[in-house]
Coordinates of C-alpha atoms in Angstrom, one line a residue:
X1 CA -20.4 29.1 -27.4
X2 CA -21.4 25.4 -26.9
X3 CA -19.3 23.0 -24.8
X4 CA -19.9 19.3 -24.6
X5 CA -20.5 18.2 -21.0
X6 CA -18.5 15.1 -21.4
X7 CA -15.4 17.2 -22.1
X8 CA -16.1 19.2 -19.0
X9 CA -16.7 16.0 -17.0
X10 CA -13.3 14.6 -17.9
X11 CA -11.6 17.3 -15.7
X12 CA -14.1 17.3 -12.9
X13 CA -15.8 20.6 -14.1
X14 CA -19.1 18.9 -14.0
X15 CA -19.3 20.3 -10.5
X16 CA -20.1 23.6 -12.0
X17 CA -23.0 22.2 -14.1
X18 CA -24.4 19.9 -11.4
X19 CA -24.7 21.9 -8.1
X20 CA -27.8 19.9 -7.3
X21 CA -25.8 16.6 -7.7
X22 CA -23.3 17.3 -4.9
X23 CA -23.2 14.7 -2.3
X24 CA -23.7 15.7 1.3
X25 CA -20.0 16.0 2.3
X26 CA -20.1 14.6 5.9
X27 CA -16.8 14.5 7.6
X28 CA -15.4 11.0 7.3
X29 CA -12.9 11.8 10.0
X30 CA -15.5 11.9 12.7
X31 CA -18.1 9.3 12.0
X32 CA -19.5 6.8 9.7
X33 CA -22.3 7.6 7.3
X34 CA -25.4 5.7 7.9
X35 CA -26.8 3.5 5.2
X36 CA -29.8 5.7 4.8
X37 CA -27.7 8.9 4.4
X38 CA -25.1 7.2 2.3
X39 CA -26.9 8.0 -0.9
X40 CA -28.5 11.4 -0.3
X41 CA -28.4 12.6 -3.9
X42 CA -31.9 14.0 -4.2
X43 CA -31.6 15.2 -7.7
X44 CA -30.4 12.0 -9.2
X45 CA -32.4 9.6 -7.2
X46 CA -36.1 9.9 -6.6
X47 CA -36.2 6.9 -4.4
X48 CA -34.9 6.5 -0.8
X49 CA -33.0 3.9 1.1
X50 CA -29.7 2.4 0.3
X51 CA -30.0 2.0 -3.5
X52 CA -27.2 4.0 -5.1
X53 CA -28.3 6.5 -7.7
X54 CA -27.3 6.3 -11.3
X55 CA -26.5 9.8 -12.5
X56 CA -27.6 10.5 -16.0
X57 CA -24.9 11.2 -18.6
X58 CA -25.6 13.1 -21.8
X59 CA -23.7 15.0 -24.4
X60 CA -26.1 18.0 -24.6
X61 CA -24.4 21.2 -25.2
X62 CA -24.1 23.9 -22.5
X63 CA -24.1 27.6 -23.0
X64 CA -20.9 29.0 -21.6
X65 CA -22.5 32.3 -20.7
X66 CA -25.1 30.5 -18.6
X67 CA -22.3 28.5 -17.1
X68 CA -20.4 31.5 -15.7
X69 CA -23.6 32.6 -13.9
X70 CA -23.8 29.5 -11.8
X71 CA -22.2 29.3 -8.4
X72 CA -18.8 27.8 -8.6
X73 CA -17.9 25.2 -6.0
X74 CA -15.2 23.6 -8.1
X75 CA -12.3 25.6 -6.7
X76 CA -13.4 25.1 -3.2
X77 CA -13.4 21.3 -3.9
X78 CA -10.0 21.6 -5.4
X79 CA -8.7 23.3 -2.2
X80 CA -10.4 20.8 0.0
X81 CA -8.9 17.8 -1.8
X82 CA -5.5 19.4 -2.1
X83 CA -5.4 20.2 1.7
X84 CA -6.6 16.7 2.6
X85 CA -4.1 14.9 0.3
X86 CA -1.2 17.1 1.6
X87 CA -2.3 16.4 5.2
X88 CA -2.3 12.7 4.5
X89 CA 1.0 12.8 2.6
X90 CA 3.5 14.6 4.8
X91 CA 3.3 12.3 7.9
X92 CA 3.8 9.3 5.6
X93 CA 6.8 11.0 4.0
X94 CA 8.3 11.6 7.4
X95 CA 7.6 8.0 8.3
X96 CA 9.5 6.8 5.2
X97 CA 12.4 9.1 5.8
X98 CA 12.8 8.1 9.4
X99 CA 12.5 4.5 8.4
X100 CA 15.3 5.0 5.9
X101 CA 17.4 6.6 8.7
X102 CA 16.9 3.6 10.9
X103 CA 18.1 1.3 8.1
X104 CA 21.2 3.5 7.8
X105 CA 21.7 3.1 11.6
X106 CA 21.5 -0.7 11.3
X107 CA 24.1 -0.7 8.4
X108 CA 26.4 1.6 10.4
X109 CA 26.5 -0.9 13.4
X110 CA 26.7 -4.0 11.1
X111 CA 29.5 -2.4 9.1
X112 CA 31.8 -2.5 12.1
X113 CA 31.3 -6.2 12.6
X114 CA 32.9 -7.4 9.4
X115 CA 31.8 -8.5 6.0
X116 CA 30.6 -11.9 7.1
X117 CA 28.1 -10.5 9.5
X118 CA 26.8 -8.1 7.0
X119 CA 26.5 -10.8 4.4
X120 CA 24.6 -13.1 6.7
X121 CA 22.2 -10.4 7.8
X122 CA 21.7 -9.0 4.3
X123 CA 21.0 -12.5 2.9
X124 CA 18.7 -13.3 5.8
X125 CA 16.7 -10.1 5.5
X126 CA 16.4 -10.6 1.7
X127 CA 15.2 -14.2 2.1
X128 CA 12.7 -13.3 4.9
X129 CA 11.3 -10.6 2.7
X130 CA 11.1 -12.4 -0.7
X131 CA 10.1 -15.8 0.9
X132 CA 7.4 -14.5 3.2
X133 CA 7.0 -11.0 4.5
X134 CA 6.4 -9.4 1.1
X135 CA 3.6 -11.8 0.4
X136 CA 1.9 -10.9 3.6
X137 CA 2.2 -7.2 2.9
X138 CA 0.7 -7.7 -0.5
X139 CA -2.2 -9.8 0.7
X140 CA -3.0 -7.2 3.3
X141 CA -3.6 -4.6 0.6
X142 CA -7.2 -5.9 0.8
X143 CA -7.5 -4.0 4.1
X144 CA -6.5 -0.7 2.3
X145 CA -9.5 -1.1 0.0
X146 CA -12.1 -2.6 2.3
X147 CA -11.5 -0.5 5.4
X148 CA -11.2 2.8 3.6
X149 CA -14.5 2.2 1.8
X150 CA -16.3 0.8 4.8
X151 CA -15.2 3.7 7.0
X152 CA -17.6 6.0 5.1
X153 CA -19.9 3.3 3.6
X154 CA -20.7 0.8 6.3
X155 CA -23.9 1.0 8.3
X156 CA -22.2 -0.4 11.4
X157 CA -18.7 0.9 12.4
X158 CA -17.9 -2.5 13.9
X159 CA -17.8 -3.8 10.3
X160 CA -14.3 -2.3 10.2
X161 CA -13.3 -4.5 13.1
X162 CA -14.6 -7.6 11.4
X163 CA -12.5 -6.8 8.3
X164 CA -9.4 -6.4 10.6
X165 CA -10.2 -9.7 12.3
X166 CA -10.6 -11.5 9.0
X167 CA -7.2 -10.2 7.9
X168 CA -5.6 -11.3 11.1
X169 CA -7.1 -14.8 10.7
X170 CA -6.0 -15.1 7.1
X171 CA -2.5 -14.0 8.0
X172 CA -2.3 -16.8 10.5
X173 CA -3.0 -19.4 7.8
X174 CA -0.4 -17.7 5.5
X175 CA 2.2 -17.9 8.2
X176 CA 2.1 -21.7 8.3
X177 CA 3.6 -22.3 4.8
X178 CA 6.1 -19.5 5.4
X179 CA 7.3 -21.2 8.6
X180 CA 7.6 -24.4 6.7
X181 CA 9.6 -22.8 3.9
X182 CA 11.9 -21.0 6.3
X183 CA 12.8 -24.3 8.0
X184 CA 14.5 -25.4 4.8
X185 CA 16.3 -22.1 4.2
X186 CA 19.8 -23.7 4.2
X187 CA 19.2 -26.4 1.5
X188 CA 17.3 -23.9 -0.6
X189 CA 20.1 -21.3 -0.4
X190 CA 22.7 -24.0 -1.3
X191 CA 21.0 -26.1 -3.9
X192 CA 18.8 -23.5 -5.7
X193 CA 20.5 -20.1 -5.1
X194 CA 24.1 -21.4 -5.2
X195 CA 25.2 -19.9 -1.9
X196 CA 28.3 -21.1 0.0
X197 CA 27.5 -23.8 2.6
X198 CA 29.0 -21.8 5.5
X199 CA 27.1 -18.6 4.7
X200 CA 23.8 -20.6 4.2
X201 CA 24.3 -22.3 7.5
X202 CA 24.7 -19.0 9.4
X203 CA 21.7 -17.6 7.5
X204 CA 19.6 -20.5 8.6
X205 CA 20.5 -19.8 12.2
X206 CA 19.5 -16.2 11.7
X207 CA 16.2 -17.2 10.2
X208 CA 15.4 -19.7 13.0
X209 CA 15.7 -16.8 15.6
X210 CA 13.4 -14.4 13.7
X211 CA 11.0 -17.1 12.7
X212 CA 8.5 -16.7 15.6
X213 CA 8.1 -13.1 14.6
X214 CA 6.4 -13.8 11.2
X215 CA 2.9 -13.7 12.5
X216 CA 3.4 -10.7 14.8
X217 CA 4.8 -8.8 11.9
X218 CA 1.7 -9.6 9.9
X219 CA -0.5 -8.4 12.7
X220 CA 1.3 -5.1 13.1
X221 CA 1.2 -4.6 9.3
X222 CA -2.6 -5.2 9.4
X223 CA -3.0 -2.7 12.3
X224 CA -0.9 -0.1 10.5
X225 CA -3.0 -0.4 7.3
X226 CA -6.2 -0.3 9.3
X227 CA -5.2 2.9 11.1
X228 CA -4.0 4.5 7.8
X229 CA -7.3 3.5 6.1
X230 CA -9.1 5.5 8.8
X231 CA -6.9 8.5 8.0
X232 CA -4.7 8.3 11.1
X233 CA -1.4 8.9 9.1
X234 CA 0.3 10.6 12.0
X235 CA 0.0 7.5 14.2
X236 CA 2.7 5.6 12.2
X237 CA 4.8 8.8 12.1
X238 CA 4.7 9.3 15.9
X239 CA 5.3 5.5 16.4
X240 CA 8.4 5.5 14.3
X241 CA 9.7 8.7 15.9
X242 CA 9.3 7.1 19.3
X243 CA 10.9 3.8 18.2
X244 CA 13.9 5.5 16.5
X245 CA 16.0 6.0 19.7
X246 CA 15.0 2.4 20.8
X247 CA 16.3 1.2 17.5
X248 CA 19.7 2.8 18.2
X249 CA 19.8 1.5 21.8
X250 CA 18.9 -2.0 20.6
X251 CA 21.7 -2.0 18.1
X252 CA 24.1 -0.7 20.7
X253 CA 23.1 -3.4 23.2
X254 CA 23.1 -6.5 21.0
X255 CA 25.9 -5.5 18.5
X256 CA 28.3 -3.4 20.6
X257 CA 27.8 -4.1 24.3
X258 CA 27.0 -7.8 24.1
X259 CA 28.9 -8.2 20.8
X260 CA 26.6 -11.0 19.6
X261 CA 27.4 -10.6 15.9
X262 CA 24.7 -11.8 13.5
X263 CA 22.9 -13.5 16.4
X264 CA 22.6 -10.0 18.0
X265 CA 21.3 -8.7 14.7
X266 CA 18.6 -11.3 14.8
X267 CA 17.7 -10.4 18.4
X268 CA 17.5 -6.8 17.4
X269 CA 15.1 -7.7 14.6
X270 CA 12.9 -9.5 17.1
X271 CA 13.0 -6.7 19.7
X272 CA 12.3 -4.0 17.1
X273 CA 9.2 -5.6 15.5
X274 CA 7.9 -6.7 18.9
X275 CA 8.2 -3.1 20.1
X276 CA 6.3 -1.9 17.0
X277 CA 3.4 -4.3 17.7
X278 CA 3.3 -3.3 21.4
X279 CA 3.1 0.4 20.5
X280 CA 0.3 -0.2 18.1
X281 CA -1.7 -2.1 20.7
X282 CA -1.1 0.5 23.3
X283 CA -2.2 3.2 20.9
X284 CA -5.4 1.3 20.1
X285 CA -6.1 0.8 23.8
X286 CA -5.4 4.3 25.1
X287 CA -5.2 6.6 22.1
X288 CA -8.4 5.7 20.4
X289 CA -11.9 4.4 21.0
X290 CA -11.1 1.3 18.9
X291 CA -12.4 -1.3 21.4
X292 CA -15.7 0.5 21.9
X293 CA -16.3 1.9 18.4
X294 CA -14.8 -0.6 16.0
X295 CA -14.1 -3.9 17.8
X296 CA -17.1 -6.3 17.9
X297 CA -15.3 -8.9 19.9
X298 CA -14.1 -12.1 18.3
X299 CA -16.7 -13.4 15.9
X300 CA -17.0 -16.5 13.9
X301 CA -17.8 -14.2 11.0
X302 CA -14.0 -13.6 10.7
X303 CA -13.7 -17.2 9.6
X304 CA -16.3 -16.9 6.9
X305 CA -16.8 -15.0 3.6
X306 CA -13.1 -14.8 2.7
X307 CA -13.7 -14.5 -1.0
X308 CA -14.0 -10.7 -1.3
X309 CA -10.8 -10.3 0.9
X310 CA -8.8 -12.8 -1.2
X311 CA -10.0 -11.5 -4.5
X312 CA -8.3 -8.2 -3.5
X313 CA -5.4 -9.6 -1.5
X314 CA -4.1 -12.3 -3.9
X315 CA -3.6 -9.9 -6.8
X316 CA -2.1 -7.4 -4.4
X317 CA 0.4 -10.2 -3.4
X318 CA 1.2 -10.6 -7.1
X319 CA 1.7 -6.9 -7.5
X320 CA 4.6 -6.8 -5.1
X321 CA 6.6 -8.6 -7.8
X322 CA 6.9 -5.4 -9.7
X323 CA 8.7 -3.8 -6.8
X324 CA 11.4 -6.4 -7.3
X325 CA 12.2 -5.1 -10.8
X326 CA 15.0 -3.0 -9.4
X327 CA 16.3 -5.9 -7.3
X328 CA 16.3 -8.0 -10.5
X329 CA 18.4 -5.3 -12.1
X330 CA 20.9 -5.5 -9.2
X331 CA 21.2 -9.3 -9.8
X332 CA 21.7 -8.8 -13.5
X333 CA 24.4 -6.2 -13.2
X334 CA 26.4 -8.6 -11.0
X335 CA 27.6 -10.3 -14.2
X336 CA 28.6 -6.9 -15.8
X337 CA 31.6 -6.3 -13.5
X338 CA 32.3 -4.4 -10.2
X339 CA 32.2 -1.0 -11.9
X340 CA 28.7 -1.5 -13.2
X341 CA 27.5 -2.9 -9.9
X342 CA 28.9 0.1 -8.0
X343 CA 27.3 2.5 -10.5
X344 CA 24.0 0.6 -10.2
X345 CA 24.1 0.9 -6.4
X346 CA 24.3 4.7 -6.7
X347 CA 21.3 4.8 -9.0
X348 CA 19.3 2.5 -6.8
X349 CA 20.0 4.5 -3.6
X350 CA 19.1 7.8 -5.2
X351 CA 16.0 6.4 -6.9
X352 CA 14.7 4.7 -3.8
X353 CA 15.2 7.9 -1.8
X354 CA 13.3 10.1 -4.2
X355 CA 10.5 7.6 -4.8
X356 CA 9.5 8.2 -1.2
X357 CA 7.5 11.2 -2.3
X358 CA 5.3 9.5 -4.9
X359 CA 5.0 6.5 -2.6
X360 CA 3.7 8.6 0.3
X361 CA 1.4 10.4 -2.1
X362 CA 0.0 7.2 -3.5
X363 CA -0.8 5.9 0.0
X364 CA -2.6 9.1 0.7
X365 CA -4.6 9.0 -2.5
X366 CA -5.6 5.4 -1.9
X367 CA -7.2 6.3 1.4
X368 CA -8.9 9.5 0.2
X369 CA -10.3 7.8 -2.9
X370 CA -11.5 4.8 -0.8
X371 CA -13.4 7.2 1.5
X372 CA -15.1 8.9 -1.4
X373 CA -16.0 5.6 -3.0
X374 CA -17.6 4.3 0.2
X375 CA -19.6 7.5 0.7
X376 CA -20.8 7.5 -3.0
X377 CA -19.0 10.6 -4.1
X378 CA -18.0 9.9 -7.7
X379 CA -17.3 13.5 -8.6
X380 CA -15.1 13.9 -5.5
X381 CA -13.1 10.8 -6.6
X382 CA -12.5 12.4 -9.9
X383 CA -11.3 15.7 -8.4
X384 CA -9.1 13.8 -5.9
X385 CA -7.5 11.8 -8.6
X386 CA -6.9 14.9 -10.8
X387 CA -5.4 16.9 -7.9
X388 CA -3.2 14.1 -6.8
X389 CA -1.9 13.6 -10.3
X390 CA -1.0 17.3 -10.6
X391 CA 0.8 17.2 -7.2
X392 CA 2.5 14.0 -8.2
X393 CA 3.7 15.4 -11.6
X394 CA 5.2 18.4 -9.8
X395 CA 7.1 16.3 -7.3
X396 CA 8.2 13.7 -9.8
X397 CA 9.5 16.3 -12.3
X398 CA 11.3 18.1 -9.5
X399 CA 13.0 14.8 -8.6
X400 CA 13.8 14.1 -12.2
X401 CA 15.4 17.5 -12.7
X402 CA 17.6 17.0 -9.6
X403 CA 18.7 13.6 -10.9
X404 CA 19.5 14.8 -14.4
X405 CA 21.1 18.2 -13.8
X406 CA 23.1 17.2 -10.8
X407 CA 24.1 13.8 -11.9
X408 CA 27.8 14.4 -11.6
X409 CA 27.5 15.9 -8.1
X410 CA 25.3 13.0 -7.0
X411 CA 27.6 10.4 -8.3
X412 CA 30.7 12.1 -6.9
X413 CA 29.1 12.2 -3.5
X414 CA 28.6 8.5 -3.4
X415 CA 32.0 7.5 -4.9
X416 CA 35.5 8.9 -5.5
X417 CA 36.3 6.3 -8.2
X418 CA 36.1 8.1 -11.6
X419 CA 35.0 5.0 -13.4
X420 CA 32.1 4.4 -11.0
X421 CA 31.1 8.1 -11.2
X422 CA 31.1 7.9 -15.1
X423 CA 29.1 4.7 -15.0
X424 CA 26.5 6.4 -12.8
X425 CA 26.4 9.5 -14.9
X426 CA 26.0 7.5 -18.1
X427 CA 23.1 5.6 -16.6
X428 CA 21.3 8.6 -15.0
X429 CA 19.2 9.8 -18.0
X430 CA 17.6 6.3 -18.4
X431 CA 17.1 6.1 -14.6
X432 CA 15.3 9.5 -14.8
X433 CA 12.8 8.1 -17.3
X434 CA 12.3 5.1 -15.1
X435 CA 11.7 7.4 -12.1
X436 CA 9.1 9.4 -13.9
X437 CA 7.1 6.4 -15.1
X438 CA 7.4 4.6 -11.8
X439 CA 6.3 7.7 -9.9
X440 CA 3.2 8.3 -12.1
X441 CA 2.3 4.7 -12.1
X442 CA 2.3 4.7 -8.3
X443 CA -0.5 7.3 -8.3
X444 CA -2.4 5.4 -11.0
X445 CA -2.1 2.1 -9.2
X446 CA -3.1 3.5 -5.8
X447 CA -6.3 4.9 -7.4
X448 CA -7.1 1.6 -9.0
X449 CA -6.4 -0.3 -5.8
X450 CA -8.7 2.0 -3.8
X451 CA -11.5 1.1 -6.2
X452 CA -10.8 -2.6 -5.8
X453 CA -9.0 -3.0 -9.1
X454 CA -6.1 -5.0 -7.7
X455 CA -6.4 -7.7 -10.4
X456 CA -6.0 -5.1 -13.1
X457 CA -2.9 -3.6 -11.4
X458 CA -1.4 -7.1 -11.1
X459 CA -2.1 -7.8 -14.7
X460 CA -0.3 -4.6 -15.8
X461 CA 2.6 -5.4 -13.5
X462 CA 3.2 -8.9 -14.8
X463 CA 2.7 -8.0 -18.5
X464 CA 4.8 -4.8 -18.5
X465 CA 7.7 -5.9 -16.3
X466 CA 8.1 -9.6 -16.8
X467 CA 6.6 -10.2 -20.2
X468 CA 8.0 -7.1 -22.0
X469 CA 10.4 -4.9 -19.9
X470 CA 12.9 -7.3 -18.4
X471 CA 13.2 -9.6 -21.5
X472 CA 13.8 -6.5 -23.6
X473 CA 16.4 -5.3 -21.2
X474 CA 18.2 -8.6 -21.2
X475 CA 18.1 -8.7 -25.0
X476 CA 19.6 -5.2 -25.3
X477 CA 22.2 -5.9 -22.7
X478 CA 23.6 -9.2 -24.1
X479 CA 22.7 -9.0 -27.8
X480 CA 23.8 -5.4 -28.4
X481 CA 26.2 -5.0 -25.5
X482 CA 24.3 -2.1 -23.9
X483 CA 25.4 -3.0 -20.4
X484 CA 23.6 -1.1 -17.7
X485 CA 21.8 1.0 -20.2
X486 CA 20.1 -2.1 -21.7
X487 CA 18.9 -3.4 -18.3
X488 CA 17.5 0.0 -17.3
X489 CA 16.0 0.6 -20.7
X490 CA 13.9 -2.5 -20.1
X491 CA 12.8 -1.1 -16.7
X492 CA 11.9 2.2 -18.2
X493 CA 10.0 0.6 -21.0
X494 CA 8.0 -1.5 -18.5
X495 CA 7.2 1.6 -16.5
X496 CA 6.0 3.4 -19.6
X497 CA 3.7 0.6 -20.7
X498 CA 2.2 0.3 -17.2
X499 CA 1.8 4.0 -16.9
X500 CA 0.1 4.4 -20.2
X501 CA -2.2 1.4 -19.7
X502 CA -3.3 2.5 -16.3
X503 CA -3.7 6.1 -17.4
X504 CA -5.9 5.2 -20.3
X505 CA -8.0 3.1 -18.0
X506 CA -8.5 5.9 -15.5
X507 CA -9.1 8.7 -18.0
X508 CA -11.2 6.9 -20.6
X509 CA -12.6 3.7 -19.3
X510 CA -13.4 3.9 -15.6
X511 CA -17.0 4.9 -14.7
X512 CA -16.8 6.6 -11.3
X513 CA -20.5 6.2 -10.6
X514 CA -20.4 2.5 -11.4
X515 CA -17.3 2.1 -9.1
X516 CA -19.3 3.7 -6.3
X517 CA -22.1 1.2 -6.8
X518 CA -19.6 -1.7 -6.8
X519 CA -18.1 -0.3 -3.6
X520 CA -21.5 -0.3 -2.0
X521 CA -22.0 -3.9 -3.0
X522 CA -18.5 -4.9 -1.8
X523 CA -19.1 -3.3 1.6
X524 CA -22.5 -5.0 1.8
X525 CA -20.7 -8.4 1.8
X526 CA -18.5 -7.3 4.8
X527 CA -21.3 -5.9 7.0
X528 CA -21.4 -7.1 10.6
X529 CA -24.1 -9.8 11.0
X530 CA -25.5 -11.3 14.2
X531 CA -23.1 -14.0 15.3
X532 CA -24.3 -17.6 15.8
X533 CA -23.7 -19.0 19.3
X534 CA -21.5 -22.0 19.5
X535 CA -24.3 -24.1 21.1
X536 CA -27.8 -23.5 19.8
X537 CA -29.8 -26.5 21.0
X538 CA -32.7 -25.4 23.1
X539 CA -35.1 -27.6 25.1
X540 CA -38.5 -26.2 25.9
X541 CA -40.4 -27.9 28.6
X542 CA -44.0 -26.9 29.5
X543 CA -45.9 -28.1 32.5
X544 CA -49.2 -27.4 34.1
X545 CA -49.0 -25.7 37.5
X546 CA -51.0 -23.3 39.5
X547 CA -49.3 -20.3 37.7
X548 CA -49.0 -22.2 34.3
X549 CA -45.3 -21.3 33.8
X550 CA -42.9 -22.4 31.1
X551 CA -39.3 -23.1 31.5
X552 CA -36.7 -22.7 28.8
X553 CA -33.4 -24.5 29.2
X554 CA -30.5 -23.3 27.1
X555 CA -27.6 -25.7 26.6

């Protein structure tokens, strides 16, 4: 029986056929691979040094009988990848759940201060996210790619510190226009967003208080992404578990004891994020060897060679727009009546809660794929992607089954109004489709981002959601009176288009060996270089003396 190797290769079974091609699987959790050991594929590369090999591909047939006689490392690799992905995922999932719990604590305290306080804080947080913090989070996706690849691919571990420095410097420049925009929050809310003058004025005060924290939030986000790219997923989990009681005490102090209203909510925001940054810095100082192993000291190199960072970060900044699709749905349903808005809120709450699983999985996949790409392990990347996709499908289908078969119980838990319950039940099947496509796309996008394909992901986001999905949803809603079903049909269609497009790219277009070579080239542009001193003028004076000495004066 003859089997084409390309068919086997599509599912990672090429491990069985190419025992000699296995890359030396050094442990990326303990040390960086040296440049000379990075490409240690002796069968595929006859040369030495840091030139990545180009494995040969052919469609020659393989005898299945001979195949079964070969040692079979494939299932060991499956086990290794599955264990690694799960170990990365569960701390992130706990982090997301506890973070959701802290949000509920905030709402509980704010809910006892009246509707005006809740409106001011909600509008202020929405504005601060949409008009600033989300862009910084998107731009810092460059760290996800560069640090995870450099962790196993850079010749000098301090290259990772330079990448972090570069991100911190770039975030400082990004903070300047955000501060300028926030100064004019009130006129923008009144003249562009149509908010009431009194509400806009209070929101402006809230924004003024939290404004100094923009840059520290960016720094803490950069540190979080840096640590996660090294595989330290439990750090964020432990940090948020430690900060959880302080979050409660801060709310209690500013909102109940001092009774400062929305001003207290702003002070709580400042205290909370300042505490997060302090904990990160303390962990780096006392919980790791960051300063000795990764930090090269401040270098002028951090102010140069921004192009690779921005080429990844700017498309990542654009990609966050797809995450606003559900918020756009919330805005659109406001014109459909209170019942539709209430039903929509139930769907959004359930969907965001269950999407934590694929979100945590996608973050884990991005780190693992980045490590393999940096270490030139193309077959490992393929196996990691396949295993994560299987795990993702199981989790997503489980979530979808809960949403569909228990839709009445879920809707009844959130509301006692029969009309609201019926609206949520009626919308749930379309929301299930949207959940499936969004969850799968999260895994696809994470894999592409780990390979440095942020521009591709951004293109899929814009074309699927804003060029096709949302216009289709509006058309079905207002032209055919589909209501909520029309809006969410557009979101589901956009998710389907994005999912299919990214899936086709990963299964049939991406060349894993070529991506490893690109990763090597990308990390080469980030490598630590000898820094130039600020003053380089040197005066050499020679004179004749009994011992014929020379003196060198450095200015």
